[in-house]
CSV table of C-alpha atoms in Angstrom, one decimal:
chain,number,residue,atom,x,y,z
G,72,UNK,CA,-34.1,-2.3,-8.8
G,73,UNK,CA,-33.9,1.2,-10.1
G,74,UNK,CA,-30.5,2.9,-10.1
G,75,UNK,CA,-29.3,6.1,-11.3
G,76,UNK,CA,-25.4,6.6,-12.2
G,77,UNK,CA,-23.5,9.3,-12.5
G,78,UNK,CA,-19.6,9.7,-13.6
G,79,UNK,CA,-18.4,13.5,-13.8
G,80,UNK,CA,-14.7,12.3,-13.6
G,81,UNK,CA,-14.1,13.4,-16.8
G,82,UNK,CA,-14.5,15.8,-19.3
G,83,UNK,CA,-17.5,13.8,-21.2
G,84,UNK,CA,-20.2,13.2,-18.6
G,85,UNK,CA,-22.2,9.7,-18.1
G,86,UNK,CA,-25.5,9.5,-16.6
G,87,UNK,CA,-27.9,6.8,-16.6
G,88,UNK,CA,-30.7,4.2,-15.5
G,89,UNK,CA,-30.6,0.8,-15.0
G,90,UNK,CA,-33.9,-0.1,-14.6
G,91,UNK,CA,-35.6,-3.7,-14.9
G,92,UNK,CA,-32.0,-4.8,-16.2
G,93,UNK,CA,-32.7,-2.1,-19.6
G,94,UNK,CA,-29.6,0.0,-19.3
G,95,UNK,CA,-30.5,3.8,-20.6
G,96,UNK,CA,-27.5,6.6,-20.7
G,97,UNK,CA,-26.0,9.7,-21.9
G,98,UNK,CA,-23.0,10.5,-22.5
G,99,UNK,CA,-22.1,14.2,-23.6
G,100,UNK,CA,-19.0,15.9,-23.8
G,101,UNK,CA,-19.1,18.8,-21.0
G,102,UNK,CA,-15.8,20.3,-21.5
G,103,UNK,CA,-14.0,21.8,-18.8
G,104,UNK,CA,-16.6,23.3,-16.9
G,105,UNK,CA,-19.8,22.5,-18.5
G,106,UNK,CA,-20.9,19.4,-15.8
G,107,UNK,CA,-22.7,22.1,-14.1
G,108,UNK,CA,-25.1,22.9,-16.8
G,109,UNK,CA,-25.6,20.0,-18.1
G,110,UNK,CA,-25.8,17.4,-15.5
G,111,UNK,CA,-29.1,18.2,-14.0
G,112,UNK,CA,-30.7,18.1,-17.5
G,113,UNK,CA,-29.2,15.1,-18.2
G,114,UNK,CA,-30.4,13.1,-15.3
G,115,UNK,CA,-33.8,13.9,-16.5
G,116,UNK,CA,-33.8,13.1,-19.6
G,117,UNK,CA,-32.3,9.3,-18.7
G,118,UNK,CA,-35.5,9.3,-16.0
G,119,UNK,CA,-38.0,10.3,-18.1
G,120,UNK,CA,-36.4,7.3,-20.8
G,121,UNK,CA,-36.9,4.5,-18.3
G,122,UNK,CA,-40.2,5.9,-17.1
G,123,UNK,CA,-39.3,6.3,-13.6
G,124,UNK,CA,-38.7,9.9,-11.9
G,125,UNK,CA,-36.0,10.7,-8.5
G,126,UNK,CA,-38.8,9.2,-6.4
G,127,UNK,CA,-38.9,5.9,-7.9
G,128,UNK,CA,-35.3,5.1,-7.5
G,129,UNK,CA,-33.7,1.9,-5.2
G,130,UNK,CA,-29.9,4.0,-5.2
G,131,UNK,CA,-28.1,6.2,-6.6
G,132,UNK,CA,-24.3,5.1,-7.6
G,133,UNK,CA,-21.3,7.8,-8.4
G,134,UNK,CA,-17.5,7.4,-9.5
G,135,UNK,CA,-15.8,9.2,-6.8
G,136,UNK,CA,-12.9,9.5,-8.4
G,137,UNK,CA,-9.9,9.9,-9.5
G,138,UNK,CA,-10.1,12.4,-12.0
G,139,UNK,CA,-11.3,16.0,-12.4
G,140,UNK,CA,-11.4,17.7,-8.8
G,141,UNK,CA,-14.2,20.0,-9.7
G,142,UNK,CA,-16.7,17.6,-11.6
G,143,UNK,CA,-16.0,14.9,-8.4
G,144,UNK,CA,-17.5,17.8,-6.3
G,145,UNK,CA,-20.4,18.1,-8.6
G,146,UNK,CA,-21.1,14.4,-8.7
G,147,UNK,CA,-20.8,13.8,-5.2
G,148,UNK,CA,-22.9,17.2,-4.7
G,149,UNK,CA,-25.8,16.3,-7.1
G,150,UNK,CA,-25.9,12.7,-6.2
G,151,UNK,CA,-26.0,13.4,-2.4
G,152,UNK,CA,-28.8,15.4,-3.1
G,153,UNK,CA,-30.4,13.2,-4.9
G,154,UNK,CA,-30.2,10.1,-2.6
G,155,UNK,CA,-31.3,12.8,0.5
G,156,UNK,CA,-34.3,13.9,-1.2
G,157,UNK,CA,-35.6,10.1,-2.4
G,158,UNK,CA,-34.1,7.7,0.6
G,159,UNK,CA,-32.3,5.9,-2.5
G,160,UNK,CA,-29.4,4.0,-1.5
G,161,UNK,CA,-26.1,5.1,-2.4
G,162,UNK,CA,-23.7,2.7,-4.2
G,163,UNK,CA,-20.0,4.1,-5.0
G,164,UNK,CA,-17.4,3.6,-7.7
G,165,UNK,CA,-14.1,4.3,-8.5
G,166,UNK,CA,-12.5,5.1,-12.3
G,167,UNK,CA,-10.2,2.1,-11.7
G,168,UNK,CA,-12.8,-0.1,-11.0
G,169,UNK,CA,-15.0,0.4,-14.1
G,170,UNK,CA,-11.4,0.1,-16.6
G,171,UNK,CA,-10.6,-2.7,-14.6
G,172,UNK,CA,-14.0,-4.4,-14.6
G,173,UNK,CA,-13.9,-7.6,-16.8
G,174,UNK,CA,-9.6,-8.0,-16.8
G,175,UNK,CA,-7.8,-10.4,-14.6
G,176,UNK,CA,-4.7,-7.9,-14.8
G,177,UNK,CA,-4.3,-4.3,-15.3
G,178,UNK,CA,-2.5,-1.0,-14.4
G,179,UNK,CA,-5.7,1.2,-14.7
G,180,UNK,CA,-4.5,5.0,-15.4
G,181,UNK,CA,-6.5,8.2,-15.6
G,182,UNK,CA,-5.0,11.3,-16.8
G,183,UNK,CA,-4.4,13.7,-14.5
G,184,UNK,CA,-3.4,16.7,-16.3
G,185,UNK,CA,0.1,18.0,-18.0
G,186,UNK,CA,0.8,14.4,-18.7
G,187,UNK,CA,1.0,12.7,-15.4
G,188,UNK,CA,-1.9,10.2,-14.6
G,189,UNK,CA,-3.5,8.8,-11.2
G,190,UNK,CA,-2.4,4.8,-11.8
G,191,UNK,CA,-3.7,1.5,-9.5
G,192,UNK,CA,-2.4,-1.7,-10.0
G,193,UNK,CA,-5.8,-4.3,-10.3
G,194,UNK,CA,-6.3,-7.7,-9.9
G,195,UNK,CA,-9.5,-9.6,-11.4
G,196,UNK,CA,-11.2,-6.0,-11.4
G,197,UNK,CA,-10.4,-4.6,-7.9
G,198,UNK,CA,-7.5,-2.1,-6.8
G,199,UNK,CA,-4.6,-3.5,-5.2
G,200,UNK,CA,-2.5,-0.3,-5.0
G,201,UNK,CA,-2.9,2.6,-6.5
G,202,UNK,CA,-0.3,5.8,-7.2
G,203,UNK,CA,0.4,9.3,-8.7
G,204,UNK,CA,2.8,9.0,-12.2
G,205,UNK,CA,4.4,12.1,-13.3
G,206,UNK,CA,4.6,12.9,-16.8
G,207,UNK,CA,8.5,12.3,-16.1
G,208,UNK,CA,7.8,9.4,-14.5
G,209,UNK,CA,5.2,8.1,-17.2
G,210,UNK,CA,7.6,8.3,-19.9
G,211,UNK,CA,10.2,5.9,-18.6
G,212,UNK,CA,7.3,3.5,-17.0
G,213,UNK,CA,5.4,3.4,-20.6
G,214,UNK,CA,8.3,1.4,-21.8
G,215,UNK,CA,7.9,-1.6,-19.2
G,216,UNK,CA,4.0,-1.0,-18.3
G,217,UNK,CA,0.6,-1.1,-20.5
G,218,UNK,CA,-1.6,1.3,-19.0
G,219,UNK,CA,-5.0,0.8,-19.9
G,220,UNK,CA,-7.3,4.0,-20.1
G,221,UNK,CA,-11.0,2.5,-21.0
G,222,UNK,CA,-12.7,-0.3,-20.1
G,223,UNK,CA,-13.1,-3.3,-22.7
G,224,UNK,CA,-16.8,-2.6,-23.1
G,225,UNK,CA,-18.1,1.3,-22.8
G,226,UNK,CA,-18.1,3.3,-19.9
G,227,UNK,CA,-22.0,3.8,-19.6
G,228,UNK,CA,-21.9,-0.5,-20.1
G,229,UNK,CA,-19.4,-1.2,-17.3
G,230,UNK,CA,-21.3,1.3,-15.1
G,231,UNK,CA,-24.0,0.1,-15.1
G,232,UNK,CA,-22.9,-4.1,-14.9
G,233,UNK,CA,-20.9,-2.7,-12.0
G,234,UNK,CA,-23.6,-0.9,-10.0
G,235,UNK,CA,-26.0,-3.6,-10.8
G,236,UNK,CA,-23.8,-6.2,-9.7
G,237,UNK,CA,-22.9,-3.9,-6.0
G,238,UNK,CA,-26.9,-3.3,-5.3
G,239,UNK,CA,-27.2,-7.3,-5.7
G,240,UNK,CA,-24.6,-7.7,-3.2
G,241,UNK,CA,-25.9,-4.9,-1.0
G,242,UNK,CA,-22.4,-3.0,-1.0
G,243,UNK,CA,-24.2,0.3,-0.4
G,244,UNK,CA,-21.7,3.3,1.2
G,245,UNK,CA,-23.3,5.8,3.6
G,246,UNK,CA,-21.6,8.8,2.5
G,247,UNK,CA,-20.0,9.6,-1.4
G,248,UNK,CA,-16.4,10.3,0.0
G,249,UNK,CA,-14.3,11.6,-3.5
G,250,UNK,CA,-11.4,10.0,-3.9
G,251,UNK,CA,-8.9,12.4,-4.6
G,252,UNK,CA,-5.7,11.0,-5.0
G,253,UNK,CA,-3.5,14.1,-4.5
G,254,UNK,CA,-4.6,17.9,-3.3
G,255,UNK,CA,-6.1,20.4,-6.0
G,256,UNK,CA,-3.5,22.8,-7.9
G,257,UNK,CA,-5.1,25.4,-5.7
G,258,UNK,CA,-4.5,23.4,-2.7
G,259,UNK,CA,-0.8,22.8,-4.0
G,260,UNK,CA,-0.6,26.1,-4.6
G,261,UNK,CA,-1.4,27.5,-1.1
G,262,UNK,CA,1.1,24.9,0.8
G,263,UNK,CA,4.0,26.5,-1.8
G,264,UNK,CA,2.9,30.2,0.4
């Protein structure tokens, strides 16, 4: 099975194939704003690496979220198109899952910007409950709780066991909902009008 993957949570952007069980990625550091311009080129070059192109792929699998509000839109964006164009299946993720993936316990946390962090309590890889820390909030908890930021092998690694391991198991999704834990600043912003 061919899959493409595709994680704009972040600031550094992960794209790749799994194809015939050879994982081939990117990883490049997009900045604030720079998923845009780089995502599309990206994709390619992964493609044209494990000598398929968008028509040959089985699904296409994104991380929905949490994380940056504007590069879950152009994930979910570019990855819908993608599986609309080719019929590929679609196969989500979640940031928790892939730090998770591989631990029996852990209190996955993302940063969420000014020091708080989207947090989910996981049990042998899977989200049991998840919440929103505030930076307040994170300094008292950091003395009782581990939070673990990355996965114990790399991002584009656990990605791509994950996905694998979903399309095997046929847990295919029929929309990419993003899974924002908490409105945008903009969206705060408004309600405060």
């Amino acid at each position: 099975m061919n899959i493409l993957y595709i994680d704009t949570t972040s600031t550094v952007l992960t794209t790749g194939v799994v194809a015939d069980g050879v994982n081939r990625f990117r990883r490049i550091d997009a900045g604030l704003n720079g998923h845009t311009k780089i995502l599309l080129g990206a994709v390619d070059e992964v493609l044209k690496e494990s000598g398929t192109d968008c028509n040959g792929l089985d699904a296409v699998a994104l991380v929905t979220g949490p994380g940056s509000f504007t590069g879950i839109r152009i994930g979910a964006a570019t990855a819908t198109a993608i599986s609309q164009a080719t019929g590929a299946k679609r196969i989500a993720v979640t940031a928790f899952e892939i730090i998770a993936y591989n631990r029996a316990e852990a209190t996955a946390a993302v940063e969420a910007g000014h020091g708080n962090l989207y947090v989910a309590r996981c049990k042998d890889g899977a989200q049991v409950e998840t919440g929103f820390v505030t930076a307040e909030e994170r300094k008292a908890a950091e003395k009782t709780t581990a939070f673990v930021f990355e996965p114990v092998n790399g991002v584009a690694e656990t990605l791509a066991a994950i996905v694998a391991k979903k399309a095997e198991k046929g847990e295919f999704v029929g929309v990419f909902e993003p899974f924002y834990m908490r409105k945008s600043q903009a969206e705060r912003n408004k309600d405060e009008i």
